[in-house]
mmCIF file of N, CA, C and O in Angstrom:
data_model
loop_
_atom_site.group_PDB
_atom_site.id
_atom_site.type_symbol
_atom_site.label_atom_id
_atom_site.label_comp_id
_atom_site.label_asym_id
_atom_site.label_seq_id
_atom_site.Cartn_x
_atom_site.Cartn_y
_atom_site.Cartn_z
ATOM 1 N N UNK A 1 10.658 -17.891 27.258
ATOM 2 C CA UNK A 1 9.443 -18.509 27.764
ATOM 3 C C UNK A 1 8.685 -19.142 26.598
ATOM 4 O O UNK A 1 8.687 -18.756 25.429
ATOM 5 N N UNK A 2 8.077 -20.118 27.091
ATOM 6 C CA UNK A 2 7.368 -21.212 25.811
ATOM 7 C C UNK A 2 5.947 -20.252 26.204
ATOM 8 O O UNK A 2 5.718 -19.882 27.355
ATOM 9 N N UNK A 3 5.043 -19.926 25.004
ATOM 10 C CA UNK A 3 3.750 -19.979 24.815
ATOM 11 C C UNK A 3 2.954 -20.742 24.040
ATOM 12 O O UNK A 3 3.224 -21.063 22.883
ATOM 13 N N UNK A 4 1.391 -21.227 25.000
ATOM 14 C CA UNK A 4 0.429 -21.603 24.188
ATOM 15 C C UNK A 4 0.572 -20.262 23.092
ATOM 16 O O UNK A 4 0.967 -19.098 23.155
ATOM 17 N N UNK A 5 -0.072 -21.296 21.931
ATOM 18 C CA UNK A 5 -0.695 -20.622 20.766
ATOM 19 C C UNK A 5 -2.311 -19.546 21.565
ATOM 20 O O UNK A 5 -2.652 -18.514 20.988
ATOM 21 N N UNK A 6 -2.881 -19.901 22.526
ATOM 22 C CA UNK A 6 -3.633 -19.194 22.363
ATOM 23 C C UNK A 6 -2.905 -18.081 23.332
ATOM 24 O O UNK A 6 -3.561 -17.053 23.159
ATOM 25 N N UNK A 7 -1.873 -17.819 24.253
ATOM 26 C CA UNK A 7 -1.180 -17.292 25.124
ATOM 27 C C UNK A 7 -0.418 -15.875 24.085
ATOM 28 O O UNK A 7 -0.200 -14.667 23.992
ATOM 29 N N UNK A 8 -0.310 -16.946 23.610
ATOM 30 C CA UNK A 8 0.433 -15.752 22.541
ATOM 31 C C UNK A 8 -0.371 -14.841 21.544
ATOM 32 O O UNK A 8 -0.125 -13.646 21.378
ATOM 33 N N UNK A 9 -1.287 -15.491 20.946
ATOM 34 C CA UNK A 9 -2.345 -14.817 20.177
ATOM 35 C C UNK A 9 -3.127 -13.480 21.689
ATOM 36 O O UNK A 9 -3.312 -12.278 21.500
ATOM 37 N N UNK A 10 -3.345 -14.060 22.699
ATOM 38 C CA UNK A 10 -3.819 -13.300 23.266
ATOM 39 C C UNK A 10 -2.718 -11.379 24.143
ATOM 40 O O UNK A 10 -3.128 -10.268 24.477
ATOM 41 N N UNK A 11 -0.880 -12.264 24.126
ATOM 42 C CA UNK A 11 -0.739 -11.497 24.233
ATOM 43 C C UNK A 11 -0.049 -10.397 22.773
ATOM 44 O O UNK A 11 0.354 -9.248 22.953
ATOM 45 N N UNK A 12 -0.061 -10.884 21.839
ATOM 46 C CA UNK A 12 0.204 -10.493 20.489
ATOM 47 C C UNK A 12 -0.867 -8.985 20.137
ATOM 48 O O UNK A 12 -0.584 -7.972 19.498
ATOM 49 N N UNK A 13 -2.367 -9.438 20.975
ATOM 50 C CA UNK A 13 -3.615 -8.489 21.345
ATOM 51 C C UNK A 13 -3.424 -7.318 21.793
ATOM 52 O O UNK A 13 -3.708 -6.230 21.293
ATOM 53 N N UNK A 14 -2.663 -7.722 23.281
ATOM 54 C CA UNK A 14 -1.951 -6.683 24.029
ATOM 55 C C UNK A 14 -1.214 -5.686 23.630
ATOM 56 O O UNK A 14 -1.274 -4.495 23.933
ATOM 57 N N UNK A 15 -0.391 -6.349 22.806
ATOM 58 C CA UNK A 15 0.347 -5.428 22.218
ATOM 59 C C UNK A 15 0.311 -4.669 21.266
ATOM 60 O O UNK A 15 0.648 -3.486 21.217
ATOM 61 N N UNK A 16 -0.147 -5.405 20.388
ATOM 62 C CA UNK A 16 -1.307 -4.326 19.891
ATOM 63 C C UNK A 16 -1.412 -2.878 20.211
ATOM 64 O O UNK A 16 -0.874 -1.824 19.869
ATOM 65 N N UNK A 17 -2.597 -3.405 21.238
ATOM 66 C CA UNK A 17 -3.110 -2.209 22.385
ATOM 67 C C UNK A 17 -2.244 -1.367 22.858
ATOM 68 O O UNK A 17 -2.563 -0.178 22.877
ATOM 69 N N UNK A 18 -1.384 -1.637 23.185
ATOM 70 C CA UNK A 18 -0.241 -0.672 23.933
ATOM 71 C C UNK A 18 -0.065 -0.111 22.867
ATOM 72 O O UNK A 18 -0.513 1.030 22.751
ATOM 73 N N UNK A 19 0.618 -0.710 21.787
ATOM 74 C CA UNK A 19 1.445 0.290 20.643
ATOM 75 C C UNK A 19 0.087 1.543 20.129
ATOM 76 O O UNK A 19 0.274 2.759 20.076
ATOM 77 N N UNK A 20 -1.028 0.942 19.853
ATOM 78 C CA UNK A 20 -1.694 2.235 19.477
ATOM 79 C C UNK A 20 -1.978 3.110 20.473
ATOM 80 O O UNK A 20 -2.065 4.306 20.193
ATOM 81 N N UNK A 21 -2.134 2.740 21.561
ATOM 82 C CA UNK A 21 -2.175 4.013 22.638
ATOM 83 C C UNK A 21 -0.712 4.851 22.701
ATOM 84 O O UNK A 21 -0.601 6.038 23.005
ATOM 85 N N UNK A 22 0.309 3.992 22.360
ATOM 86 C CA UNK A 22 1.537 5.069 22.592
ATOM 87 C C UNK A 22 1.343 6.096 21.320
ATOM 88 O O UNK A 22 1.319 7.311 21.514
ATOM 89 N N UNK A 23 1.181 5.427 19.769
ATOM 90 C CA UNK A 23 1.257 5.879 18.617
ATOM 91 C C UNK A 23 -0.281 7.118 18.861
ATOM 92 O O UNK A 23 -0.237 8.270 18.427
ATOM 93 N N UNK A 24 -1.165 6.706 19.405
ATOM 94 C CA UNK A 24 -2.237 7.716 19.605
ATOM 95 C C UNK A 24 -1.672 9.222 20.404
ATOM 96 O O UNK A 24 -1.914 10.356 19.989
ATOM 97 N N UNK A 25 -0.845 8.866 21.678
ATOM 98 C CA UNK A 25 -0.544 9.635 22.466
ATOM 99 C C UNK A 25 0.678 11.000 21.558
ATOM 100 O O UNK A 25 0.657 12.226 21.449
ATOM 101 N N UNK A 26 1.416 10.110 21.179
ATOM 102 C CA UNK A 26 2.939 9.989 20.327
ATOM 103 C C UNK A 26 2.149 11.231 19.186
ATOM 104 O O UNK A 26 2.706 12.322 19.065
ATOM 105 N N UNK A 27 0.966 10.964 18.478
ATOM 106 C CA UNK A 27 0.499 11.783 17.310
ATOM 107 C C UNK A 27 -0.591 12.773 17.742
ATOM 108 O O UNK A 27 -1.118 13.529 16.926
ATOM 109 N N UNK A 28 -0.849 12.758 18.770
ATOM 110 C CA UNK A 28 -1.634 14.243 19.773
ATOM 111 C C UNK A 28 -0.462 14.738 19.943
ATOM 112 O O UNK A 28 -0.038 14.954 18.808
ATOM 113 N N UNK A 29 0.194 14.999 20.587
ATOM 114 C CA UNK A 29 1.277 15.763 20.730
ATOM 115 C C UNK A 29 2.836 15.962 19.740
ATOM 116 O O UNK A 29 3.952 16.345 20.091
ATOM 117 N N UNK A 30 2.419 15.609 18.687
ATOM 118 C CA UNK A 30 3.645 15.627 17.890
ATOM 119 C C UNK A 30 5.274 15.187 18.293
ATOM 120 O O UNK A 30 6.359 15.764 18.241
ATOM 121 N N UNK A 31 4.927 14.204 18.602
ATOM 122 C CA UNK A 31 6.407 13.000 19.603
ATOM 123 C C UNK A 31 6.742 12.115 18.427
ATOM 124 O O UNK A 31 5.915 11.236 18.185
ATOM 125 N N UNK A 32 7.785 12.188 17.671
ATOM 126 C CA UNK A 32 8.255 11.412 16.836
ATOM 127 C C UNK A 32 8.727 9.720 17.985
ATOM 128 O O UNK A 32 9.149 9.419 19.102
ATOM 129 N N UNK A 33 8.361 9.231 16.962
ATOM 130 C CA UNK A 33 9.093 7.696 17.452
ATOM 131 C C UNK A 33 9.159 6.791 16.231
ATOM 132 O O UNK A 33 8.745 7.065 15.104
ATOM 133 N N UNK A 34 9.678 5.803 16.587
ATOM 134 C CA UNK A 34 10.152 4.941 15.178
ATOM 135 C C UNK A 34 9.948 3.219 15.959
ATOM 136 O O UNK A 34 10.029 2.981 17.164
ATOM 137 N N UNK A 35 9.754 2.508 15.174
ATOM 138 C CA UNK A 35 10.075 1.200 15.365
ATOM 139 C C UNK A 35 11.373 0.955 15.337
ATOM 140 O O UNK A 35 12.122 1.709 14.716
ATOM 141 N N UNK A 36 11.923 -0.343 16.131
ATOM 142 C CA UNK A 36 13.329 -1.096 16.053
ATOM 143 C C UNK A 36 13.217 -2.311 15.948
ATOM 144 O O UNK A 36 12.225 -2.940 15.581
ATOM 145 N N UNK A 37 14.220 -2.694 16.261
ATOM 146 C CA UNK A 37 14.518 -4.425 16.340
ATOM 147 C C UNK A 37 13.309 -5.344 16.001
ATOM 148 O O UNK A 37 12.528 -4.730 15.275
ATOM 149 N N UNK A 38 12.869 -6.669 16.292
ATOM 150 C CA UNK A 38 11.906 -7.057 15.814
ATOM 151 C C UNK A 38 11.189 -6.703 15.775
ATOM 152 O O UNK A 38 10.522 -7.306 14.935
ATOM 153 N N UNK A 39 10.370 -5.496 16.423
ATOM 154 C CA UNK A 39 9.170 -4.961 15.540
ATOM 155 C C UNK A 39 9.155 -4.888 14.236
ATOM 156 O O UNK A 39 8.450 -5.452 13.399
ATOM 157 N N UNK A 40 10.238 -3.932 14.129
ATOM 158 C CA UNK A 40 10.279 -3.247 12.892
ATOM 159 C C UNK A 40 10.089 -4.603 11.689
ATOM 160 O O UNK A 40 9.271 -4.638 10.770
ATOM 161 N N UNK A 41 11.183 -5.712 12.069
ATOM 162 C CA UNK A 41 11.537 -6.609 11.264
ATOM 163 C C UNK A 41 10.362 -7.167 10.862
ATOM 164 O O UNK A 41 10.091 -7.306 9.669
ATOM 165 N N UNK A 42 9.345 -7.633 12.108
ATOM 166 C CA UNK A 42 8.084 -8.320 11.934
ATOM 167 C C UNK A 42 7.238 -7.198 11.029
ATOM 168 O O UNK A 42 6.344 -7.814 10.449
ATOM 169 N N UNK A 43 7.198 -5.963 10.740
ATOM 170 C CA UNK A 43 6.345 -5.199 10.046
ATOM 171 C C UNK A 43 7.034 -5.301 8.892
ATOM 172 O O UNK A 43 6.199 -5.506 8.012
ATOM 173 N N UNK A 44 8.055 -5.269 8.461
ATOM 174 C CA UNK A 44 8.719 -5.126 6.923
ATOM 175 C C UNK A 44 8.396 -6.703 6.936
ATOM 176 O O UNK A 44 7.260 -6.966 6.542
ATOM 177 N N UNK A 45 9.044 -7.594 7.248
ATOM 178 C CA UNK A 45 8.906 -8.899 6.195
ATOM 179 C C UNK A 45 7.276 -9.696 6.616
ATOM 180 O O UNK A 45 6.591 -10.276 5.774
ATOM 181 N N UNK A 46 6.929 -9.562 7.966
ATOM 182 C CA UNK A 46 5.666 -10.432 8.098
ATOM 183 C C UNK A 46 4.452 -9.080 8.087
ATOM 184 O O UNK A 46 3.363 -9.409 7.614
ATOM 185 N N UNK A 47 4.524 -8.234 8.365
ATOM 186 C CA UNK A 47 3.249 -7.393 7.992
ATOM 187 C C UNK A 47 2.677 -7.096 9.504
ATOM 188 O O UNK A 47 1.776 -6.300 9.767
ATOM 189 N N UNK A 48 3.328 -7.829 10.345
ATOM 190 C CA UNK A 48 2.708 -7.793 11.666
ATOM 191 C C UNK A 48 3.838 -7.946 13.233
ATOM 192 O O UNK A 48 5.025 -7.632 13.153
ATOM 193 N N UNK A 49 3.508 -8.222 13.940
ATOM 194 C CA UNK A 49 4.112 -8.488 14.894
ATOM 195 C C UNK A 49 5.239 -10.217 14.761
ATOM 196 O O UNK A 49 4.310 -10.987 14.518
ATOM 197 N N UNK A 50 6.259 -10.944 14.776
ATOM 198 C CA UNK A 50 6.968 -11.464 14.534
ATOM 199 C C UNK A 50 6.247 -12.945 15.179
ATOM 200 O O UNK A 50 6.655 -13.177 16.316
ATOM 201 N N UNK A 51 5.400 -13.818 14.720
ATOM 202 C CA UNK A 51 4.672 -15.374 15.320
ATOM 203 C C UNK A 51 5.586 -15.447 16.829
ATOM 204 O O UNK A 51 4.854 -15.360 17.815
ATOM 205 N N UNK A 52 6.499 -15.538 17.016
ATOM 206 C CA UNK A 52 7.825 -15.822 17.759
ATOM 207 C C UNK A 52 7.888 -14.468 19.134
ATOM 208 O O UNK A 52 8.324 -14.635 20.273
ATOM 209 N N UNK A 53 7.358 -13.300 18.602
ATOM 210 C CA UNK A 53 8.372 -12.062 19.721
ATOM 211 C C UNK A 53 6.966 -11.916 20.869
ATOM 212 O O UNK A 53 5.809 -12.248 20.613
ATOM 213 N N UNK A 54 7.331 -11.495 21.791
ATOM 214 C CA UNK A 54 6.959 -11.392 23.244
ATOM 215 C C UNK A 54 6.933 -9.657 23.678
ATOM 216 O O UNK A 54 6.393 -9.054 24.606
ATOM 217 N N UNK A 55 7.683 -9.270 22.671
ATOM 218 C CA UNK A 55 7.147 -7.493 22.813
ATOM 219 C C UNK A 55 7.486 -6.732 21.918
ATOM 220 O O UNK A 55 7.931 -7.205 20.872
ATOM 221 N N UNK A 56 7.360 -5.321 22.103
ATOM 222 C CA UNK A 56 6.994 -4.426 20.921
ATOM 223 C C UNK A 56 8.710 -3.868 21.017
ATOM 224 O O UNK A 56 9.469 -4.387 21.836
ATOM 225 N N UNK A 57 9.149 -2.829 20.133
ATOM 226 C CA UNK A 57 10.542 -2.078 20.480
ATOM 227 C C UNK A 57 10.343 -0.880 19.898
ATOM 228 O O UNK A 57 10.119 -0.908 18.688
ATOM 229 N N UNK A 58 10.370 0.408 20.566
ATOM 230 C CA UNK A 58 9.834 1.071 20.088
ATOM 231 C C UNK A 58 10.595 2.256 20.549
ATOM 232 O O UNK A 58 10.638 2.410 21.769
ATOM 233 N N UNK A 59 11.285 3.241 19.700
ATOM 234 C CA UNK A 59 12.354 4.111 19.991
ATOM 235 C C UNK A 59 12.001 5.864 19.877
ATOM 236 O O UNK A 59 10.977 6.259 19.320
ATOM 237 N N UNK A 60 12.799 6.604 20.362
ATOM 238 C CA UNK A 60 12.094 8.194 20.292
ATOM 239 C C UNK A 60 13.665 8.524 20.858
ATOM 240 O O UNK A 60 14.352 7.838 21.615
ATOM 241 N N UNK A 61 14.044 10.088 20.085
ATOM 242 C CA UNK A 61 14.913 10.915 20.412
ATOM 243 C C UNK A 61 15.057 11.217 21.954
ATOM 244 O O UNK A 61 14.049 11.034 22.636
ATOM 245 N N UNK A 62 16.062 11.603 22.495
ATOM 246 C CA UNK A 62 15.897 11.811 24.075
ATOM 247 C C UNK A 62 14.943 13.206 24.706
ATOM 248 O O UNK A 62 14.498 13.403 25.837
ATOM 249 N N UNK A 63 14.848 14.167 23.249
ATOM 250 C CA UNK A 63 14.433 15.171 23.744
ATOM 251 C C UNK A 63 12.479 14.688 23.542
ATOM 252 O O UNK A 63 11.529 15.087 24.216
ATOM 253 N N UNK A 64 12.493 13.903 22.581
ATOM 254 C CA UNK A 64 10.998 13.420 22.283
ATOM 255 C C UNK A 64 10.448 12.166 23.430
ATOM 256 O O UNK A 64 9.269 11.881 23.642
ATOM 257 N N UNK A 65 11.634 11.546 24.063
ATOM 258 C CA UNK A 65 10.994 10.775 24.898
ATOM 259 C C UNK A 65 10.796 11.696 26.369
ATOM 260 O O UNK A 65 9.826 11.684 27.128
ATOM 261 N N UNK A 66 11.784 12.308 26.453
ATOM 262 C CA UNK A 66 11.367 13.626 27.899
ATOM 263 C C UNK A 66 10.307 14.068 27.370
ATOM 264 O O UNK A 66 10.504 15.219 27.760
ATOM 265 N N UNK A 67 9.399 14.142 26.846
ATOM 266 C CA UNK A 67 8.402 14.905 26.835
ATOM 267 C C UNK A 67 7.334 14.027 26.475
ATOM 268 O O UNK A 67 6.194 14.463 26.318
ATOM 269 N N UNK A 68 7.642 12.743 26.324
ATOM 270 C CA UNK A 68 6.481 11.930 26.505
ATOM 271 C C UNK A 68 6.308 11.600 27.691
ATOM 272 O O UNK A 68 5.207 11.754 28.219
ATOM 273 N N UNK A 69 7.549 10.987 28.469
ATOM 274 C CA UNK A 69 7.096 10.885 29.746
ATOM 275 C C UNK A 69 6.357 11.709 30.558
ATOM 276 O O UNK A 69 5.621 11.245 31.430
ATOM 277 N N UNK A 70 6.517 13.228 30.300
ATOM 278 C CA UNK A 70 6.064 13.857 30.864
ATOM 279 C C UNK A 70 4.229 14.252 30.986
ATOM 280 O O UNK A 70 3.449 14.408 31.925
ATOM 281 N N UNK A 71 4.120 14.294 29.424
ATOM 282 C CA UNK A 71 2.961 14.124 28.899
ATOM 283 C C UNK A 71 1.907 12.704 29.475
ATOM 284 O O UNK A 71 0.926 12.807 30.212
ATOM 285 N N UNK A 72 2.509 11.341 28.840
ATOM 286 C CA UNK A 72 2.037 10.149 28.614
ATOM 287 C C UNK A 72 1.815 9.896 30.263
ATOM 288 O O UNK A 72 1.166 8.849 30.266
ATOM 289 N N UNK A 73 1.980 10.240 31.479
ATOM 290 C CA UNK A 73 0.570 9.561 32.929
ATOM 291 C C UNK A 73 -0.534 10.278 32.499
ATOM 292 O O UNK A 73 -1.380 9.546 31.985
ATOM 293 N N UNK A 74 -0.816 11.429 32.528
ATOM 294 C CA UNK A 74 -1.600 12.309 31.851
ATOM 295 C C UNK A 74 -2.841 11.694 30.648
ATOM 296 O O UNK A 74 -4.061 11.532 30.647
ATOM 297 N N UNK A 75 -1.633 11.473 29.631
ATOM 298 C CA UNK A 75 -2.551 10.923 28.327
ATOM 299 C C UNK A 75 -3.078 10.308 28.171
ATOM 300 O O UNK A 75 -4.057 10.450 27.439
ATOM 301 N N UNK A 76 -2.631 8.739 29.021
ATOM 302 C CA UNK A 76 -2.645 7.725 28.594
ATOM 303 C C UNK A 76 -4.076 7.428 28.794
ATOM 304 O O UNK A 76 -4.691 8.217 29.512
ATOM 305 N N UNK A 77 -4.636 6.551 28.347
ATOM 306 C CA UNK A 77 -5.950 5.811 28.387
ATOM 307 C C UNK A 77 -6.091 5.185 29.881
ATOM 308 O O UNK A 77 -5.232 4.874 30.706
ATOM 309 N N UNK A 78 -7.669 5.115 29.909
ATOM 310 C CA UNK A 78 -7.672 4.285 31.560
ATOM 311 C C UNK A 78 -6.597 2.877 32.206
ATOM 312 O O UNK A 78 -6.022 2.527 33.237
ATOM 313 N N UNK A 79 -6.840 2.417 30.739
ATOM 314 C CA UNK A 79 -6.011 1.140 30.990
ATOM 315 C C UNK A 79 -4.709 0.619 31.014
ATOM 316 O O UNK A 79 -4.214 -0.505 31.101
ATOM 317 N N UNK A 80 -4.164 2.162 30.877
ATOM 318 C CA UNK A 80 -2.307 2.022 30.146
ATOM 319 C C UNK A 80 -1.881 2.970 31.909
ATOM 320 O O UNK A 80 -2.504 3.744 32.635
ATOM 321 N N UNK A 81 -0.350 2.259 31.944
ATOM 322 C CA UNK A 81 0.305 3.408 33.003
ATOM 323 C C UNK A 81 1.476 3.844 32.419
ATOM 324 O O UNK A 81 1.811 3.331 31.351
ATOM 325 N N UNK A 82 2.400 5.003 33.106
ATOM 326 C CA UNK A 82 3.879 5.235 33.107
ATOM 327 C C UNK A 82 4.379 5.076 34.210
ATOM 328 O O UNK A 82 5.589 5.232 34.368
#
């Protein structure tokens, strides 16, 4: 999908948002997770999210993601779902 520059800046925002509510949720309860694929890439070489990517990638052990799900409807902030 093509984005405006401001489309993208706005959802670049979003995402943002999501990732610290997971990383908030993720570090109340001691839930390891890691970055992947272009995230990760956009944080090592650009410092940020990738000008170009459209979402976050964001990985956890199977026994650490069962227990986020379980946790995270619960946790999450007003504005986030599972």
């Amino acid at each position: 999908m093509q984005y405006t520059d401001s489309e993208l800046t706005h959802l670049h925002q979003t995402l943002y948002e999501i990732l610290a509510e997971v990383v908030r949720v993720c570090d109340k309860h001691n839930i390891h997770y890691f970055i992947t694929g272009g995230t990760a890439i956009g944080a090592y070489f650009w410092k940020k999210i990738l000008p170009w990517d459209d979402d976050i990638d964001i990985g956890m052990f199977r026994s650490d993601y069962e227990k986020f799900i379980k946790i995270a409807p619960k946790e999450l902030g007003k504005d986030f779902f599972l």
